[in-house]
Short mmCIF file of C-alpha atoms in Angstrom, two decimals:
data_model
loop_
_atom_site.label_atom_id
_atom_site.label_comp_id
_atom_site.label_asym_id
_atom_site.label_seq_id
_atom_site.Cartn_x
_atom_site.Cartn_y
_atom_site.Cartn_z
CA MET A 1 22.28 -60.83 -8.89
CA THR A 2 20.04 -62.55 -11.52
CA ALA A 3 19.10 -60.05 -14.97
CA HIS A 4 15.30 -60.16 -13.83
CA ASP A 5 16.21 -59.20 -10.45
CA ASP A 6 18.44 -56.69 -11.80
CA THR A 7 16.14 -55.37 -14.30
CA GLU A 8 13.06 -55.65 -11.13
CA ARG A 9 15.95 -53.51 -9.25
CA LEU A 10 16.64 -50.79 -11.34
CA HIS A 11 12.49 -50.46 -12.66
CA ARG A 12 11.51 -49.31 -8.49
CA VAL A 13 14.57 -46.62 -8.50
CA LEU A 14 12.42 -45.75 -12.20
CA THR A 15 9.12 -45.47 -10.62
CA ALA A 16 10.05 -43.93 -7.33
CA LEU A 17 11.65 -41.06 -9.59
CA ALA A 18 8.15 -41.08 -10.99
CA SER A 19 6.35 -40.82 -8.37
CA ALA A 20 8.10 -38.29 -7.04
CA SER A 21 6.04 -34.87 -6.50
CA GLY A 22 10.07 -32.70 -6.55
CA GLY A 23 13.72 -32.68 -6.96
CA ARG A 24 14.27 -33.07 -2.68
CA SER A 25 11.40 -35.75 -2.01
CA GLY A 26 12.48 -37.74 -5.23
CA MET A 27 15.84 -38.15 -4.62
CA LYS A 28 14.92 -39.28 -0.92
CA LEU A 29 12.23 -41.56 -2.13
CA VAL A 30 15.06 -43.06 -5.13
CA LEU A 31 17.94 -43.59 -2.26
CA PRO A 32 17.10 -46.11 -0.53
CA GLU A 33 16.22 -48.18 -3.94
CA VAL A 34 20.00 -47.16 -5.04
CA ALA A 35 21.34 -48.57 -2.60
CA SER A 36 19.20 -52.23 -2.79
CA VAL A 37 20.22 -52.51 -6.79
CA PHE A 38 23.64 -52.24 -5.16
CA ASP A 39 23.45 -54.11 -1.83
CA SER A 40 24.92 -50.79 -0.49
CA THR A 41 25.07 -48.76 2.71
CA GLU A 42 25.83 -46.32 1.45
CA VAL A 43 24.49 -43.66 -1.58
CA VAL A 44 26.46 -40.22 -1.98
CA ILE A 45 24.80 -37.35 -4.47
CA ARG A 46 26.85 -33.94 -4.88
CA VAL A 47 25.94 -31.76 -6.97
CA ASP A 48 27.11 -27.84 -6.69
CA ASP A 49 30.11 -28.63 -4.75
CA GLU A 50 28.35 -29.95 -1.84
CA THR A 51 26.33 -32.78 -0.09
CA LYS A 52 22.77 -33.09 -1.64
CA TYR A 53 21.26 -35.93 0.15
CA SER A 54 22.94 -39.18 0.88
CA TYR A 55 22.09 -42.48 2.39
CA GLY A 56 23.74 -44.09 5.66
CA LYS A 57 25.86 -42.37 7.76
CA ALA A 58 29.83 -43.77 6.88
CA ASP A 59 31.29 -40.14 6.14
CA VAL A 60 32.03 -40.49 2.44
CA PRO A 61 35.29 -37.49 1.40
CA VAL A 62 34.85 -35.55 -1.45
CA ILE A 63 35.88 -37.29 -3.84
CA ASP A 64 36.36 -37.37 -7.91
CA ARG A 65 34.10 -37.71 -9.91
CA GLY A 66 34.97 -40.02 -12.73
CA ALA A 67 37.50 -41.89 -10.07
CA GLY A 68 34.92 -45.30 -11.62
CA ARG A 69 35.91 -47.70 -9.15
CA LEU A 70 37.02 -46.56 -5.65
CA ARG A 71 38.52 -46.96 -1.89
CA ILE A 72 37.20 -45.45 0.82
CA GLY A 73 38.97 -46.42 3.68
CA GLU A 74 37.53 -49.98 4.61
CA LEU A 75 34.51 -49.73 2.23
CA HIS A 76 34.22 -50.44 -2.19
CA GLY A 77 32.52 -46.99 -4.01
CA LEU A 78 31.53 -46.58 -7.48
CA VAL A 79 30.85 -43.31 -8.80
CA ALA A 80 29.16 -42.25 -11.43
CA PRO A 81 29.00 -38.39 -13.17
CA LEU A 82 25.60 -36.10 -12.24
CA LEU A 83 24.72 -33.17 -13.97
CA GLU A 84 27.37 -30.86 -14.85
CA ASP A 85 29.70 -30.75 -11.83
CA GLY A 86 28.23 -33.37 -9.56
CA TYR A 87 28.56 -36.98 -8.89
CA LEU A 88 26.45 -40.09 -7.66
CA LEU A 89 27.88 -42.63 -5.31
CA VAL A 90 27.63 -45.48 -3.47
CA ALA A 91 29.52 -47.67 -1.26
CA ARG A 92 29.39 -51.35 0.55
CA ARG A 93 32.02 -53.90 2.21
CA SER A 94 32.55 -55.98 0.38
CA PRO A 95 32.25 -57.43 -2.44
CA ASP A 96 34.05 -55.26 -4.50
CA PHE A 97 31.80 -53.42 -7.53
CA ASP A 98 32.19 -55.02 -11.51
CA ASP A 99 32.12 -53.55 -14.69
CA ALA A 100 28.37 -54.65 -14.49
CA ASP A 101 28.08 -52.66 -11.93
CA LEU A 102 30.05 -49.15 -12.95
CA GLU A 103 27.13 -49.68 -16.50
CA ARG A 104 23.84 -49.80 -13.55
CA LEU A 105 25.64 -47.45 -11.59
CA ALA A 106 25.85 -44.83 -14.82
CA ALA A 107 21.98 -46.48 -15.50
CA CYS A 108 20.68 -44.51 -12.13
CA ALA A 109 23.24 -41.26 -12.83
CA SER A 110 21.13 -41.12 -15.94
CA ALA A 111 17.80 -41.08 -14.99
CA LEU A 112 18.44 -39.19 -11.56
CA ASP A 113 19.71 -36.46 -14.03
CA LEU A 114 16.86 -36.73 -16.43
CA PHE A 115 15.21 -36.46 -13.67
CA GLU A 116 16.43 -34.10 -11.92
CA ARG A 117 16.51 -31.75 -15.03
CA MET A 118 13.30 -31.74 -15.43
CA TRP A 119 12.60 -30.92 -12.42
CA ARG A 120 14.65 -27.81 -12.14
CA ALA A 121 12.71 -26.79 -15.43
CA ARG A 122 8.72 -27.62 -14.21
CA ASP A 123 10.12 -25.87 -10.96
CA SER A 124 12.06 -22.72 -12.39
CA GLU A 125 8.71 -22.47 -14.75
CA ARG A 126 6.67 -22.57 -11.54
CA LEU A 127 9.13 -19.72 -10.47
CA ALA A 128 8.37 -17.63 -13.64
CA ALA A 129 4.22 -18.05 -13.89
CA GLU A 130 4.23 -18.14 -10.11
CA ARG A 131 6.19 -14.25 -10.57
CA GLY A 132 4.06 -13.13 -13.77
CA HIS A 133 1.16 -13.98 -11.84
CA ARG A 134 2.27 -11.61 -8.83
CA GLN A 135 3.62 -9.53 -11.93
CA ALA A 136 -0.06 -9.61 -13.45
CA VAL A 137 -1.59 -8.82 -9.78
CA GLU A 138 1.43 -5.75 -9.32
CA ASN A 139 -0.14 -4.37 -12.15
CA VAL A 140 -3.55 -4.31 -11.67
CA ARG A 141 -2.84 -3.04 -8.28
CA LEU A 142 -0.52 -0.30 -9.92
CA LEU A 143 -3.26 0.48 -12.62
CA ASP A 144 -6.39 0.88 -9.75
CA SER A 145 -4.24 2.78 -7.96
CA LEU A 146 -4.17 5.66 -11.47
CA MET A 147 -7.02 5.36 -12.19
CA GLU A 148 -7.64 6.34 -8.46
CA ARG A 149 -4.35 9.25 -8.94
CA GLN A 150 -6.31 10.48 -11.81
CA ARG A 151 -9.60 10.46 -10.49
CA LEU A 152 -8.49 12.74 -7.53
CA LEU A 153 -7.20 14.62 -9.21
CA GLU A 154 -9.75 15.24 -11.69
CA ARG A 155 -11.60 16.29 -8.21
CA LEU A 156 -9.21 18.30 -7.23
CA THR A 157 -8.92 19.95 -10.32
CA ARG A 158 -11.99 21.25 -10.24
CA LEU A 159 -12.06 22.18 -5.95
CA GLN A 160 -8.74 24.43 -7.40
CA ARG A 161 -11.69 26.10 -10.26
CA SER A 162 -13.94 26.78 -8.24
CA ILE A 163 -11.62 28.20 -5.41
CA SER A 164 -9.45 30.74 -8.30
CA HIS A 165 -13.75 30.90 -9.12
CA ARG A 166 -14.18 32.98 -5.82
CA ALA A 167 -16.59 30.16 -5.37
CA PRO A 168 -19.20 30.73 -2.47
CA LEU A 169 -17.28 28.59 0.27
CA GLN A 170 -20.17 26.90 0.96
CA GLU A 171 -20.00 25.73 -1.92
CA VAL A 172 -16.21 24.56 -2.01
CA LEU A 173 -16.92 22.76 1.09
CA ASP A 174 -19.85 20.71 0.28
CA ALA A 175 -17.64 19.32 -3.00
CA VAL A 176 -14.60 18.18 -0.97
CA CYS A 177 -17.47 16.18 0.77
CA HIS A 178 -18.73 14.88 -2.37
CA GLY A 179 -14.92 14.43 -3.45
CA ALA A 180 -13.52 12.65 -0.20
CA ARG A 181 -16.53 10.21 -0.20
CA GLU A 182 -16.19 9.21 -3.65
CA LEU A 183 -12.69 7.84 -3.44
CA VAL A 184 -11.97 6.93 -0.02
CA GLY A 185 -15.42 4.76 -0.19
CA ASP A 186 -16.44 5.84 3.66
CA GLU A 187 -20.52 6.25 3.96
CA VAL A 188 -20.23 9.69 5.95
CA VAL A 189 -18.25 12.36 5.35
CA GLY A 190 -17.69 16.07 6.97
CA VAL A 191 -16.49 18.96 6.99
CA ARG A 192 -15.79 20.53 11.45
CA LEU A 193 -14.90 23.96 11.60
CA LEU A 194 -13.92 26.08 15.18
CA ASP A 195 -17.11 28.39 16.53
CA PRO A 196 -14.90 31.84 15.50
CA GLU A 197 -17.51 32.11 19.05
CA ASP A 198 -16.68 29.32 21.43
CA PRO A 199 -12.95 28.08 20.30
CA GLY A 200 -13.45 24.62 22.82
CA VAL A 201 -16.24 23.86 19.81
CA ILE A 202 -16.11 22.82 16.49
CA GLU A 203 -18.52 22.37 14.53
CA ILE A 204 -19.98 20.43 11.08
CA LYS A 205 -19.71 22.58 8.37
CA ALA A 206 -21.06 20.87 5.52
CA SER A 207 -21.70 16.93 5.88
CA VAL A 208 -22.42 14.32 3.54
CA GLY A 209 -23.93 10.66 4.79
CA VAL A 210 -24.38 11.60 8.44
CA PRO A 211 -28.50 10.28 9.55
CA GLU A 212 -30.72 12.12 10.50
CA HIS A 213 -31.68 10.65 13.44
CA VAL A 214 -27.91 12.14 14.68
CA LEU A 215 -27.05 15.01 12.96
CA ASP A 216 -28.11 17.13 15.63
CA LYS A 217 -26.47 15.10 18.31
CA VAL A 218 -22.70 15.88 16.46
CA ASN A 219 -23.26 19.04 15.05
CA ARG A 220 -21.29 20.40 18.21
CA ALA A 221 -18.80 18.70 19.96
CA PRO A 222 -15.54 19.52 22.45
CA VAL A 223 -13.06 19.90 20.90
CA GLY A 224 -10.05 16.98 21.32
CA VAL A 225 -13.16 14.52 21.13
CA GLY A 226 -13.50 12.03 18.17
CA ALA A 227 -11.48 11.89 14.97
CA GLY A 228 -12.35 15.78 13.85
CA GLY A 229 -11.59 16.92 17.10
CA ARG A 230 -8.82 15.11 17.86
CA ALA A 231 -7.57 16.15 14.55
CA ALA A 232 -8.59 19.73 15.00
CA SER A 233 -6.53 19.51 18.30
CA GLU A 234 -3.64 17.76 17.66
CA ASN A 235 -3.27 19.03 13.76
CA ARG A 236 -2.05 15.78 12.99
CA LEU A 237 -3.91 13.05 10.78
CA VAL A 238 -6.46 10.74 13.28
CA ILE A 239 -7.27 7.15 12.72
CA VAL A 240 -9.90 5.96 14.85
CA TYR A 241 -10.58 2.24 13.96
CA GLU A 242 -13.20 -0.08 16.01
CA TYR A 243 -15.01 3.13 17.23
CA ASP A 244 -17.54 1.75 19.01
CA ARG A 245 -15.15 -0.10 21.38
CA SER A 246 -12.58 3.83 21.60
CA GLU A 247 -12.39 5.73 23.85
CA ASN A 248 -12.58 9.52 23.26
CA THR A 249 -15.30 9.62 20.69
CA ILE A 250 -18.45 11.01 20.11
CA THR A 251 -21.37 9.48 22.33
CA ALA A 252 -23.77 9.38 19.57
CA LEU A 253 -21.81 7.69 17.17
CA LYS A 254 -20.16 5.44 18.91
CA GLU A 255 -24.10 4.27 20.34
CA ASP A 256 -25.35 4.40 16.87
CA GLY A 257 -22.47 1.19 15.51
CA LEU A 258 -19.86 3.57 14.17
CA GLN A 259 -16.78 1.58 13.02
CA SER A 260 -13.99 3.44 12.23
CA ALA A 261 -13.11 6.93 11.28
CA MET A 262 -10.27 9.24 9.61
CA ALA A 263 -10.25 12.90 10.22
CA ALA A 264 -7.36 15.03 8.29
CA PRO A 265 -6.76 18.54 9.85
CA VAL A 266 -7.09 22.01 7.87
CA HIS A 267 -6.46 25.68 8.47
CA GLU A 268 -6.21 29.03 8.14
CA HIS A 269 -3.57 31.02 7.28
CA GLY A 270 -1.13 27.45 8.69
CA GLU A 271 -2.65 27.54 11.46
CA PRO A 272 -5.20 24.53 11.92
CA VAL A 273 -9.46 25.81 12.70
CA GLY A 274 -11.07 21.99 12.44
CA SER A 275 -11.13 19.25 9.76
CA LEU A 276 -12.01 17.00 7.13
CA VAL A 277 -13.30 13.72 8.54
CA VAL A 278 -14.40 10.47 6.92
CA ALA A 279 -16.63 7.52 8.09
CA THR A 280 -18.05 4.43 7.76
CA TYR A 281 -20.31 2.03 9.51
CA ARG A 282 -18.39 -0.98 7.92
CA LYS A 283 -16.78 -3.40 10.78
CA GLY A 284 -13.29 -4.29 9.17
CA ARG A 285 -12.62 -1.61 7.49
CA ARG A 286 -8.77 0.01 7.12
CA TYR A 287 -7.67 2.73 5.47
CA SER A 288 -4.29 2.06 3.03
CA GLN A 289 -1.53 4.84 2.60
CA VAL A 290 -3.89 5.86 -0.85
CA GLU A 291 -6.58 6.64 1.15
CA GLN A 292 -5.21 8.04 3.52
CA GLU A 293 -3.23 11.45 0.48
CA VAL A 294 -6.35 11.21 -0.17
CA LEU A 295 -8.09 12.29 1.86
CA LEU A 296 -4.83 15.22 2.98
CA ALA A 297 -4.84 15.97 -0.38
CA PHE A 298 -9.23 17.11 0.44
CA ALA A 299 -8.00 18.49 3.86
CA GLU A 300 -5.42 20.50 1.85
CA HIS A 301 -7.66 22.49 -0.53
CA VAL A 302 -10.56 23.41 2.67
CA SER A 303 -7.83 25.26 4.01
CA ILE A 304 -6.56 26.93 1.16
CA ALA A 305 -10.12 27.83 1.03
CA LEU A 306 -10.79 28.79 3.79
CA SER A 307 -7.29 31.28 3.51
CA ASP A 308 -8.51 32.07 0.14
CA SER A 309 -12.42 33.24 1.01
CA LYS A 310 -11.17 35.46 4.85
CA THR A 311 -8.63 36.49 2.01
CA VAL A 312 -11.42 37.70 -0.11
CA GLU A 313 -13.87 38.93 2.71
CA ALA A 314 -10.57 40.97 3.70
CA LEU A 315 -10.06 42.92 0.85
CA ARG A 316 -13.82 43.45 0.08
CA GLU A 317 -14.21 44.91 3.16
CA ALA A 318 -10.77 46.59 2.81
CA GLN A 319 -12.58 48.22 -0.29
CA ARG A 320 -16.14 48.84 1.64
CA VAL A 321 -13.74 51.02 4.36
CA LYS A 322 -12.28 52.53 1.52
CA GLU A 323 -15.45 53.79 -0.43
CA MET A 324 -17.24 54.85 2.51
CA PHE A 325 -13.45 57.08 3.02
CA LEU A 326 -13.55 58.69 -0.45
CA ALA A 327 -17.08 59.19 0.01
CA MET A 328 -16.97 60.88 3.15
CA VAL A 329 -14.62 62.92 2.31
CA SER A 330 -15.76 63.48 -0.33
CA HIS A 331 -18.82 65.15 1.59
CA GLU A 332 -16.84 66.99 4.05
CA LEU A 333 -14.77 68.46 0.39
CA LYS A 334 -18.45 69.36 -1.26
CA THR A 335 -19.64 72.66 0.71
CA PRO A 336 -16.65 74.50 0.78
CA LEU A 337 -15.71 73.59 -2.84
CA THR A 338 -18.89 74.60 -3.94
CA ALA A 339 -19.13 78.48 -1.65
CA ILE A 340 -15.33 79.37 -3.08
CA MET A 341 -16.59 78.46 -6.26
CA GLY A 342 -19.61 81.01 -6.07
CA THR A 343 -17.70 83.44 -4.11
CA LEU A 344 -15.04 83.81 -7.46
CA ARG A 345 -17.93 83.35 -9.89
CA THR A 346 -19.56 87.02 -8.01
CA PHE A 347 -16.19 88.49 -7.91
CA LYS A 348 -16.19 88.18 -11.79
CA ARG A 349 -19.33 90.08 -11.84
CA HIS A 350 -18.71 93.60 -10.15
CA ASP A 351 -14.96 92.54 -11.04
CA ALA A 352 -15.44 96.82 -13.55
CA VAL A 353 -17.28 97.71 -10.52
CA LEU A 354 -14.94 97.00 -7.70
#
């Protein structure tokens, strides 16, 4: 091999390395070029105690990375150190390798070492950048979640204040509907409660966003029908996707093109008595875990308001009964007591005569 041929082959090795996009593809491209430089039938790159890349079919055993020239069965072998603990090996049947071959192999190993380190550094930077991007995306998601929960806390705090201040139940229910609409994001929200006169029917007690042309048709519905009816009867969170294609839904909403609905049960003293429902006409709507938790939180406050309202009403009724009782007792006692007092005054006036 002339010096020009030697230089040309080494140049092909470097060109193959420079054109590679990464370590694995680079090594696969360069191994045939290394074999060409040394007219070898076998090329092996061993790193981290395992054979990473190979060219040829011979079963080459693990050898000492500092062996230099060696025999591998019928093959002549040549070894040069690579990276921290690996090596580059070439082998051929004949002729044996000389010192010039060893220098060329060392040069090839140095080039491979340089590019392998460069690829590793680049991969490390890429992975770090990807991790950084994922972390940034996660940070944004966490911030959004935190802000959403902060808005929820503010809404729930206002509701708690209204309940504690004995605000009218209708006012609390209306506030729940507007709060759920803002935080969940669906345009339709409603509170459905069982009809005390007809427990088999559930009716809308507060709503926002229900189209006027369907409001009268959906105001009352059988318990167990639709997302809200099912949430009340099954006492659990109910989600219905593709509402217009689903069974056991409210016909008027289905025909109107409603797409998704989610309902959470509301309770009165622990017993399910209705539901809080959010729904949308937007296609492809899916409810996240956070949105489900938001709805459950609002439903819980409806339950508190219902129980508190009934407790307050019971206390007021008890007070009315008490006042009526005292008035009645006072009336019954008033006449006898007056008569007794009059008699005593008469006795006092005629005491001397008697």
